[in-house]
XYZ file of C-alpha atoms in Angstrom:
655
model
C 0.029 0.052 0.038
C 1.503 3.273 -1.017
C 1.344 6.058 1.541
C 2.757 9.613 2.074
C 3.458 10.835 5.652
C 5.430 13.596 7.485
C 7.977 12.795 9.963
C 10.986 14.183 11.724
C 14.536 13.166 11.089
C 17.089 13.916 13.913
C 20.724 14.531 12.686
C 24.001 16.083 14.105
C 23.460 19.527 12.555
C 25.453 22.576 11.814
C 22.803 25.095 11.045
C 23.037 27.102 7.818
C 23.015 30.246 9.723
C 22.321 33.769 8.670
C 22.854 35.039 5.151
C 25.700 37.400 4.278
C 24.030 40.882 4.010
C 26.520 42.054 1.379
C 24.920 41.454 -2.090
C 27.176 39.215 -4.430
C 27.742 41.732 -6.937
C 30.447 40.058 -9.084
C 31.218 36.350 -9.199
C 34.508 35.217 -7.913
C 36.435 32.321 -9.398
C 34.022 29.881 -11.164
C 34.877 26.281 -10.985
C 32.914 25.634 -14.026
C 34.527 28.316 -16.165
C 35.833 26.678 -19.435
C 39.162 27.813 -20.763
C 39.795 25.332 -23.481
C 36.717 23.848 -25.428
C 38.597 23.213 -28.790
C 37.578 19.505 -28.762
C 34.111 20.283 -28.265
C 31.457 20.224 -31.140
C 29.904 23.539 -32.326
C 26.593 22.820 -30.323
C 28.560 22.265 -27.151
C 30.735 25.281 -27.525
C 27.570 27.403 -28.340
C 25.850 26.271 -25.200
C 29.037 26.565 -23.052
C 29.097 30.407 -24.005
C 25.511 30.889 -23.497
C 23.594 31.980 -20.422
C 26.442 32.636 -17.925
C 25.416 34.976 -15.094
C 27.811 37.610 -13.408
C 26.585 36.463 -9.906
C 23.974 34.524 -7.927
C 21.958 37.752 -7.225
C 19.242 38.367 -6.476
C 19.910 35.619 -3.845
C 22.219 36.447 -0.931
C 25.225 34.101 0.104
C 24.582 31.646 2.829
C 28.085 31.529 4.709
C 26.909 31.749 8.180
C 27.482 28.182 9.135
C 30.351 26.550 11.216
C 31.530 23.110 11.768
C 30.028 22.819 15.283
C 27.278 20.189 15.207
C 24.491 19.318 17.571
C 21.401 17.054 17.375
C 18.569 18.905 15.488
C 15.238 17.774 14.159
C 14.569 18.203 10.435
C 11.063 17.903 8.779
C 10.847 15.155 6.155
C 8.187 13.690 3.913
C 8.160 9.760 3.523
C 6.837 8.069 0.457
C 6.524 4.269 1.047
C 5.270 1.200 -0.781
C 5.954 -2.466 -0.259
C 9.342 -2.112 -2.152
C 10.741 1.151 -1.303
C 10.886 3.966 1.237
C 11.962 7.493 0.081
C 12.726 10.275 2.595
C 12.754 13.981 1.505
C 14.341 16.799 3.467
C 11.652 19.352 3.067
C 13.756 22.368 4.403
C 16.804 21.542 2.340
C 15.693 21.944 -1.262
C 13.479 18.869 -1.248
C 16.632 16.620 -1.270
C 15.900 12.947 -1.452
C 17.930 12.027 1.544
C 17.288 8.313 1.575
C 15.902 5.482 -0.690
C 15.736 2.128 1.000
C 14.994 -1.220 -0.982
C 12.775 -2.805 1.829
C 12.954 -6.474 0.763
C 16.770 -6.382 1.231
C 17.067 -3.505 3.758
C 19.610 -1.845 1.232
C 20.052 1.885 1.309
C 20.521 2.750 -2.484
C 21.961 6.277 -1.935
C 24.769 7.682 0.068
C 22.838 8.722 3.241
C 24.846 11.264 4.974
C 24.719 10.786 8.707
C 25.297 14.501 9.322
C 23.879 17.711 8.160
C 27.011 19.765 7.452
C 27.063 22.629 5.100
C 30.063 23.400 3.123
C 30.929 25.891 0.407
C 30.144 24.047 -2.844
C 26.903 25.727 -3.931
C 26.111 28.959 -5.822
C 25.084 30.504 -2.577
C 27.727 28.867 -0.511
C 25.959 26.391 1.737
C 25.630 22.875 0.202
C 25.029 19.398 1.599
C 26.595 16.006 0.430
C 24.362 12.918 -0.130
C 21.126 11.769 -1.384
C 19.497 13.272 -4.698
C 19.721 17.037 -5.017
C 17.416 19.013 -7.606
C 19.511 21.710 -9.510
C 17.891 24.373 -11.500
C 18.704 27.805 -12.964
C 22.330 28.215 -13.705
C 25.561 26.204 -13.661
C 26.336 24.991 -10.097
C 24.506 23.644 -7.105
C 21.037 25.406 -7.038
C 20.266 28.599 -5.068
C 17.387 26.535 -3.244
C 19.621 23.535 -2.118
C 19.491 24.824 1.398
C 16.038 26.506 1.400
C 12.496 25.107 2.139
C 10.495 24.407 -0.917
C 6.680 24.665 -1.079
C 5.485 21.206 -0.386
C 1.871 19.545 -0.570
C 0.053 16.451 -0.789
C -2.199 15.426 -3.693
C -3.634 12.162 -5.309
C -3.213 10.818 -8.661
C -6.391 9.535 -10.455
C -5.325 5.839 -9.530
C -5.351 6.789 -5.811
C -1.575 7.040 -5.487
C -0.336 9.831 -3.032
C 1.894 12.397 -4.521
C 4.515 14.623 -2.756
C 4.590 17.930 -4.790
C 7.453 20.475 -4.120
C 7.930 23.612 -6.128
C 9.235 27.154 -6.045
C 9.718 30.362 -8.056
C 13.253 30.382 -9.190
C 14.502 34.000 -9.219
C 17.649 34.086 -11.483
C 15.659 32.683 -14.587
C 12.017 33.838 -13.481
C 10.678 30.328 -13.923
C 8.558 27.932 -11.927
C 9.661 24.489 -11.258
C 7.685 21.560 -9.673
C 8.694 17.977 -8.654
C 6.013 15.423 -8.278
C 7.377 12.244 -6.510
C 5.265 9.139 -6.099
C 5.547 5.447 -5.213
C 2.531 3.525 -6.797
C 1.552 0.483 -4.912
C 3.275 -2.024 -7.291
C 5.908 0.116 -8.469
C 9.746 -1.286 -8.216
C 10.949 2.387 -8.579
C 10.345 5.829 -7.284
C 8.789 8.108 -9.929
C 9.806 11.615 -10.159
C 8.048 13.865 -12.525
C 9.600 17.196 -13.051
C 8.264 20.170 -14.898
C 9.812 23.729 -15.598
C 7.383 26.582 -16.873
C 8.901 29.742 -18.352
C 6.175 32.279 -17.854
C 8.315 35.099 -19.550
C 7.711 36.642 -22.903
C 11.340 35.820 -23.886
C 13.665 32.913 -24.137
C 15.574 32.221 -20.919
C 18.825 30.011 -20.479
C 17.919 26.817 -18.598
C 19.760 24.313 -16.511
C 18.765 21.216 -14.660
C 20.785 18.400 -13.282
C 19.629 15.728 -10.714
C 22.723 15.263 -8.571
C 22.644 11.590 -7.188
C 25.190 10.497 -4.451
C 25.739 6.791 -4.080
C 28.247 4.775 -1.915
C 31.784 4.282 -3.446
C 33.758 1.138 -2.926
C 36.405 -0.806 -4.849
C 33.887 -3.240 -6.177
C 31.503 -0.496 -7.419
C 31.306 0.274 -11.283
C 29.594 3.045 -12.930
C 27.868 2.255 -16.235
C 25.908 4.294 -18.842
C 24.964 3.577 -22.540
C 27.976 5.404 -24.133
C 31.430 4.564 -25.498
C 32.887 8.024 -24.841
C 32.695 10.769 -22.435
C 33.524 14.406 -22.230
C 35.993 14.914 -19.343
C 36.203 18.100 -17.421
C 38.735 18.601 -14.468
C 40.131 21.442 -12.462
C 42.460 22.472 -15.407
C 39.256 23.752 -16.972
C 39.672 21.944 -20.169
C 37.108 19.782 -22.001
C 38.285 16.643 -23.562
C 36.587 13.769 -25.248
C 37.862 10.436 -24.104
C 37.188 6.784 -24.935
C 35.454 4.599 -22.332
C 36.143 2.958 -20.141
C 40.039 3.513 -19.890
C 41.144 6.511 -21.805
C 44.549 6.743 -19.952
C 44.848 3.109 -19.086
C 42.922 3.473 -15.818
C 39.325 2.278 -15.814
C 37.447 5.497 -14.885
C 34.266 3.429 -14.358
C 35.888 1.989 -11.053
C 36.357 5.275 -9.361
C 38.695 4.274 -6.637
C 41.295 3.819 -9.211
C 41.174 7.404 -10.316
C 43.928 9.674 -9.062
C 42.193 13.117 -9.531
C 38.866 14.542 -9.000
C 37.020 15.107 -12.392
C 33.660 15.213 -14.111
C 32.913 12.615 -16.832
C 29.755 13.500 -19.074
C 28.893 10.351 -20.859
C 28.463 10.979 -24.587
C 25.105 9.194 -25.056
C 24.203 8.599 -28.701
C 20.854 9.515 -30.093
C 18.133 7.032 -29.696
C 19.704 5.194 -26.696
C 17.869 4.859 -23.364
C 18.691 7.606 -20.804
C 20.139 5.839 -17.715
C 23.090 5.411 -15.482
C 23.912 3.090 -12.604
C 26.546 2.306 -9.939
C 26.657 -1.500 -9.368
C 28.553 -3.359 -6.792
C 30.502 -6.703 -7.063
C 27.103 -8.690 -6.889
C 25.558 -6.825 -9.735
C 23.341 -4.707 -7.507
C 23.038 -1.003 -7.042
C 20.858 2.109 -7.763
C 19.726 2.875 -11.339
C 18.448 6.178 -12.589
C 16.540 6.400 -15.788
C 14.376 9.010 -17.438
C 12.373 9.969 -20.427
C 13.971 11.570 -23.370
C 14.193 15.167 -22.437
C 16.722 14.466 -19.583
C 19.488 13.893 -22.052
C 22.795 14.148 -20.178
C 24.387 11.670 -17.816
C 27.654 12.242 -15.636
C 30.031 10.645 -13.243
C 31.849 12.781 -10.690
C 34.652 11.265 -8.652
C 36.844 12.704 -5.927
C 39.935 10.512 -6.718
C 42.219 8.632 -4.531
C 44.525 11.718 -3.660
C 44.737 12.843 -0.134
C 42.934 15.989 -0.967
C 39.900 14.260 -2.588
C 39.581 11.883 0.577
C 39.763 14.771 2.850
C 37.026 16.496 1.098
C 34.726 13.483 1.544
C 35.402 13.444 5.435
C 35.004 17.230 5.489
C 31.388 16.671 3.766
C 30.355 13.676 5.852
C 32.274 11.676 8.331
C 35.554 9.712 8.298
C 35.368 6.279 6.825
C 32.561 7.187 4.395
C 33.031 7.574 0.665
C 30.809 8.454 -2.209
C 30.504 9.264 -5.898
C 28.035 11.080 -7.847
C 26.020 9.805 -10.968
C 23.956 12.782 -12.479
C 21.185 13.313 -15.054
C 20.732 16.797 -16.851
C 18.988 18.609 -19.647
C 22.148 19.357 -21.503
C 25.107 16.826 -22.478
C 27.271 18.458 -19.990
C 26.907 20.807 -16.839
C 28.959 23.423 -18.518
C 26.045 24.300 -20.835
C 22.612 26.077 -20.809
C 19.749 25.509 -23.177
C 17.553 28.119 -24.570
C 14.087 27.622 -23.137
C 11.371 29.542 -25.422
C 8.932 32.031 -23.969
C 5.987 30.251 -22.597
C 7.611 26.844 -22.852
C 6.880 23.957 -20.470
C 9.482 21.116 -20.288
C 8.666 18.020 -18.465
C 10.170 14.502 -17.956
C 9.894 11.599 -15.717
C 12.904 10.042 -13.736
C 12.984 6.595 -12.016
C 15.126 5.408 -9.139
C 15.341 1.825 -7.961
C 17.495 -1.151 -7.381
C 19.065 -2.790 -10.397
C 20.121 -6.428 -10.376
C 22.349 -7.310 -13.316
C 24.639 -10.199 -14.099
C 27.731 -9.597 -11.863
C 30.195 -11.410 -14.424
C 28.979 -9.502 -17.293
C 28.736 -5.866 -15.600
C 32.177 -6.202 -14.121
C 33.789 -8.049 -17.206
C 36.545 -6.607 -19.378
C 34.204 -6.151 -22.261
C 32.691 -2.605 -21.908
C 29.986 -3.242 -24.444
C 28.842 -6.470 -22.832
C 28.929 -4.731 -19.380
C 26.686 -1.817 -20.253
C 24.458 -4.007 -22.421
C 23.877 -6.405 -19.392
C 22.933 -3.428 -17.321
C 20.479 -2.113 -19.836
C 18.927 -5.477 -20.279
C 18.396 -5.588 -16.555
C 16.843 -2.143 -16.743
C 14.530 -3.114 -19.520
C 13.268 -6.037 -17.250
C 12.896 -3.675 -14.120
C 11.139 -0.772 -16.041
C 10.624 -1.006 -19.830
C 10.886 2.335 -21.485
C 7.372 2.300 -22.840
C 6.163 2.194 -19.176
C 8.192 5.116 -18.183
C 7.082 7.132 -21.393
C 3.447 6.203 -20.264
C 4.003 7.640 -16.772
C 5.078 11.053 -18.302
C 2.068 11.071 -20.534
C -0.180 10.189 -17.622
C 1.374 12.926 -15.478
C 0.309 15.589 -17.769
C -3.342 15.012 -16.824
C -2.691 15.649 -13.189
C 0.346 18.111 -13.227
C -1.931 21.200 -12.830
C -4.248 19.574 -10.285
C -4.510 21.725 -6.963
C -2.810 20.585 -3.868
C -5.085 18.850 -1.284
C -2.881 19.614 1.684
C -0.214 22.068 2.124
C 2.665 20.423 4.086
C 5.204 23.325 3.976
C 5.551 26.827 2.733
C 8.609 28.050 0.710
C 9.548 31.643 -0.114
C 7.277 34.578 -0.762
C 8.861 35.380 -4.085
C 6.306 33.562 -6.301
C 3.485 35.516 -4.525
C 5.417 38.842 -5.054
C 5.892 37.941 -8.758
C 1.938 37.398 -8.905
C 1.494 40.813 -7.642
C 4.136 42.455 -9.945
C 2.184 40.727 -12.978
C -1.196 41.883 -11.780
C 0.190 45.453 -11.311
C 1.467 45.794 -14.985
C -1.342 43.806 -16.480
C 0.288 40.624 -17.232
C -1.252 37.156 -16.877
C -0.714 35.376 -13.540
C 1.776 32.557 -13.410
C 0.422 29.691 -15.610
C 1.033 27.167 -12.999
C -2.369 26.366 -11.182
C -0.903 23.337 -9.468
C 1.755 25.332 -7.798
C 0.147 28.137 -5.788
C 1.812 31.090 -4.400
C -0.597 32.549 -1.801
C -0.260 35.934 -0.162
C 0.357 34.356 3.313
C 3.797 33.435 2.140
C 4.849 37.041 1.778
C 7.456 38.141 4.322
C 9.801 40.818 5.427
C 12.166 40.106 2.384
C 9.153 40.774 -0.066
C 7.600 43.646 1.877
C 9.788 46.537 0.502
C 9.058 45.417 -3.069
C 5.139 44.985 -2.255
C 5.121 48.585 -0.902
C 6.823 49.791 -4.104
C 4.282 47.902 -6.212
C 1.260 49.089 -4.188
C 2.168 52.565 -3.110
C 5.036 53.619 -5.366
C 7.219 54.271 -2.296
C 10.326 52.603 -0.738
C 10.653 53.497 2.874
C 14.458 53.884 3.480
C 14.471 52.585 7.099
C 17.539 52.623 9.266
C 20.566 53.262 7.092
C 22.722 51.467 9.583
C 21.051 48.146 8.721
C 21.632 46.479 5.280
C 18.626 45.869 2.877
C 16.968 42.679 3.464
C 16.645 41.682 -0.187
C 17.510 42.751 -3.709
C 16.155 42.417 -7.231
C 17.735 41.840 -10.555
C 14.842 41.489 -12.856
C 14.884 44.756 -15.167
C 10.995 44.912 -14.585
C 11.821 46.582 -11.239
C 13.829 49.397 -12.728
C 10.967 51.680 -13.731
C 9.216 51.651 -10.427
C 12.545 52.181 -8.508
C 13.533 55.097 -10.838
C 10.388 56.892 -9.758
C 11.713 57.110 -6.017
C 14.400 59.350 -4.931
C 16.044 58.413 -1.848
C 19.185 56.543 -0.805
C 17.705 53.114 -0.850
C 16.122 53.283 -4.272
C 19.404 54.527 -5.698
C 21.191 51.769 -3.936
C 18.895 49.243 -5.570
C 19.022 50.729 -9.005
C 22.771 50.497 -8.779
C 22.581 46.855 -8.031
C 20.117 46.364 -11.130
C 22.502 48.108 -13.363
C 25.607 46.066 -12.161
C 23.709 42.992 -12.748
C 22.943 44.015 -16.339
C 26.656 44.867 -16.894
C 26.290 48.668 -17.076
C 29.033 49.744 -14.619
C 28.881 53.329 -15.301
C 25.183 53.673 -14.470
C 25.648 51.351 -11.409
C 28.592 53.639 -10.211
C 26.491 56.815 -10.752
C 23.510 55.350 -8.993
C 25.613 54.410 -6.007
C 26.985 57.892 -5.751
C 23.577 59.471 -5.840
C 22.542 57.128 -3.025
C 25.621 58.590 -1.015
C 24.483 62.124 -1.822
C 21.145 61.262 -0.129
C 22.770 59.415 2.868
C 26.198 58.031 3.357
C 25.873 54.436 4.107
C 28.248 51.435 4.361
C 26.184 49.731 1.749
C 26.621 52.289 -1.149
C 30.339 52.640 -0.302
C 30.955 48.938 -0.301
C 29.050 48.571 -3.582
C 31.431 51.167 -5.130
C 34.382 49.402 -3.610
C 33.281 46.098 -4.999
C 32.827 47.598 -8.541
C 36.349 49.279 -8.312
C 38.010 45.896 -7.138
C 36.098 44.099 -9.906
C 37.558 46.431 -12.513
C 40.994 46.451 -11.148
C 40.914 49.999 -9.710
C 42.579 49.131 -6.509
C 43.244 52.732 -5.073
C 39.534 53.528 -5.662
C 38.586 50.337 -3.920
C 40.731 50.843 -1.033
C 39.254 54.299 -0.489
C 35.688 53.153 -0.780
C 36.227 50.180 1.592
C 37.832 52.412 4.183
C 34.742 54.658 3.991
C 32.384 51.704 4.261
C 34.457 50.423 7.274
C 34.199 53.699 9.036
C 30.464 53.181 9.101
C 30.350 49.569 9.968
C 33.720 48.606 11.547
C 32.426 45.336 13.153
C 30.494 43.801 10.287
C 32.529 40.632 9.767
C 31.793 40.070 6.057
C 32.732 43.658 5.262
C 35.995 43.452 7.142
C 36.997 40.114 5.473
C 35.847 41.393 2.089
C 37.856 44.579 2.556
C 40.770 42.726 3.796
C 41.218 40.770 0.519
C 41.487 43.971 -1.292
C 43.661 45.711 1.063
C 46.056 42.695 0.764
C 45.923 42.956 -3.005
C 46.737 46.647 -2.695
C 49.844 46.076 -0.407
C 48.354 47.121 3.060
C 48.840 44.111 5.223
C 49.457 46.296 8.381
C 46.131 48.006 8.027
C 44.581 44.537 7.844
C 46.228 43.394 10.955
C 45.074 46.486 12.666
C 41.339 45.932 11.654
C 41.487 42.328 12.646
C 42.878 43.280 16.186
C 39.909 45.452 16.621
C 37.465 42.734 16.082
C 35.566 41.195 19.159
C 37.217 38.010 20.382
C 34.392 35.699 19.038
C 35.132 37.098 15.570
C 38.982 36.880 16.128
C 38.554 33.171 16.554
C 36.818 32.558 13.212
C 38.662 30.389 10.768
C 38.462 32.950 7.918
C 39.765 35.644 10.180
C 42.690 33.479 11.415
C 43.666 32.752 7.952
C 43.558 36.412 6.925
C 45.677 37.220 9.822
C 48.270 34.706 8.910
C 48.298 35.910 5.245
C 48.652 39.468 6.349
C 51.350 38.602 8.935
C 53.254 36.794 6.113
C 52.964 39.657 3.712
C 54.060 42.281 6.441
C 57.323 40.370 6.979
C 56.230 38.273 10.191
C 56.412 34.758 9.211
C 56.878 33.910 12.899
C 53.120 35.136 13.610
C 51.964 33.242 10.502
C 53.545 30.055 11.554
C 52.072 30.279 14.994
C 48.624 30.482 13.478
C 49.307 27.512 11.204
C 50.691 25.400 13.967
C 47.676 26.241 16.366
C 45.412 25.419 13.444
C 43.167 27.111 10.829
C 39.899 25.672 9.808
C 37.841 27.334 7.139
C 34.379 26.211 7.566
C 33.456 28.058 4.259
C 36.402 26.511 2.166
C 35.459 26.757 -1.441
C 35.628 23.637 -3.784
C 38.943 24.254 -5.603
C 40.216 26.902 -3.413
C 43.861 26.663 -2.688
C 44.082 29.149 0.250
C 45.123 26.691 2.864
C 47.926 24.740 1.057
C 49.171 27.863 -0.739
C 49.532 29.680 2.532
C 51.292 26.738 4.065
C 53.838 26.366 1.240
C 54.257 30.292 1.178
C 55.040 30.276 4.798
C 57.419 27.315 4.507
C 59.400 29.135 1.681
C 59.532 32.356 3.804
C 60.632 30.714 7.167
C 62.894 27.897 5.567
C 64.537 26.088 7.187
C 62.351 26.835 10.248
C 59.134 26.314 8.242
C 59.179 22.456 8.752
C 59.274 19.506 6.685
C 58.148 19.330 3.065
C 54.967 17.356 3.706
C 51.782 19.449 3.831
C 49.735 18.773 6.969
C 46.621 16.772 6.052
C 44.405 19.483 7.667
C 45.471 21.882 4.882
C 45.193 19.434 1.964
C 42.190 19.960 -0.110
C 43.891 19.646 -3.411
C 41.645 18.530 -6.121
C 44.604 17.486 -8.396
C 47.441 15.480 -7.280
C 49.631 17.679 -9.522
C 49.031 20.766 -7.342
C 52.095 21.487 -5.219
C 53.983 24.231 -3.701
C 53.104 26.437 -6.691
């Protein structure tokens, strides 16, 4: 009997914490930036260059977490039939946290035993494990650590459905995820639909990111003879499967370095990927045609890759990722026409294939054996029929609201009504006014009354907009807050001169740390370091204890050759802030730059832990090697301490 119920899951938890109040005006280093795509075909090169965004705005960065964990309860939705039990983390992007095959008691996913944010997502905070639903733009989605709207409804055949949805602000689209487990189904069915309500084409991106346990006997298979490799050297290469360099990449524990492999699935082949253990059993993910891409991500056997896995979960646990997306690679966006609705169905379940065949030396025989087992488990025509049937109930109104998400969809409904546009064409995913909250209030005031109350200039704005539709109402208001927001809109559009002028007008109305900081960030972005230093100093005069501002300005002051000033500003912080890992790293870097390797070395020996260490970031090992060179021979041995080794490539060294 299929059922849907709410429950609570208790996990050791490091809370996501408050957002960074400083808007991310300009993107830093992009781990997905392609520097060499010469081997890609014309279509792929076109999609790689299409749809990139300058930052994650209008979202704010989630970097307020630590690595201090305590037991906490998380609301979950549980779908269950006689074969499978699926658990969804409702307040963490609707992530499928667990999928258990009940007859065997086998967990099919990598189920993370902790809730530990780390800096891998577009907005910073990200969780490892389970299945993550990624939409909008390249990278882990802005909603990955946010609650989605969630509701219960019932299919015409009586099967309960968990519906999750949200209004995605970067692209201005609505997405919905309908998950269900029919009574006799051996697979979890996930129906996904994206609706573009805009009057123009938008770049679109979707990848379902699936973590499964990694072990020496696990092999990843997909219906392809080649793959597009992308690693931290930022180069796209087409490689033959399964062993392009003599190492069988389908057996991930043999690989040296972390890398992405996007399977080059031929047209007309079934869309699936699987990870099978020595007995020929493991998770399979299959879909209807629209979900075209399939990927393998592996951490590699290097010390840095193993350290990352422990950082994201617990020692002794290892996982790999198999993924499915709209494009052939995660480096691409696809053009989604105005008014379009894209839908597909995914299936997740236990695959049981001939172990001798799937682990044999014949790659073609191995993947054919897996596909034969999939055809027995779930014939493609049944999966296609599920997609067709879902169209009849995708717009059915929810029967019971289980959780509310953000108020941005409700605000968009108000904006559309105000300018005479049709409402969002998604009756099955309501955005009621009761979801409007403090973040939407200033914009609702602007729509309703044509005013924007400035409020306390010593407090940062609670939210931002990047949709050009907000420019006319903002331009009709003349105060410091309206000009601050206009500058942000201009910066997002790439008009730096207009942004600079708007922020200066904001300062004419009222000097605020927020306008000075925006001018500073723009100056730093355009390599005008002297102007950036001046503007950061003015911002710090107004908000000297705001830690995100102190750290951001410190990075620019170091670039401009002012390490002594950085040390003075850090020394003035409260003791709790002085103890933060990023502050300690900044102090060590500034000490080294100011000619005090002893102070730097003391901090390194005491230990520096960066809770917000970014994927691919070299800050820790680069600082350690720089100190060793400066303090030699007192700098110690040549071995990099494991606590500082997060290198994604074994070739990364002292630099």
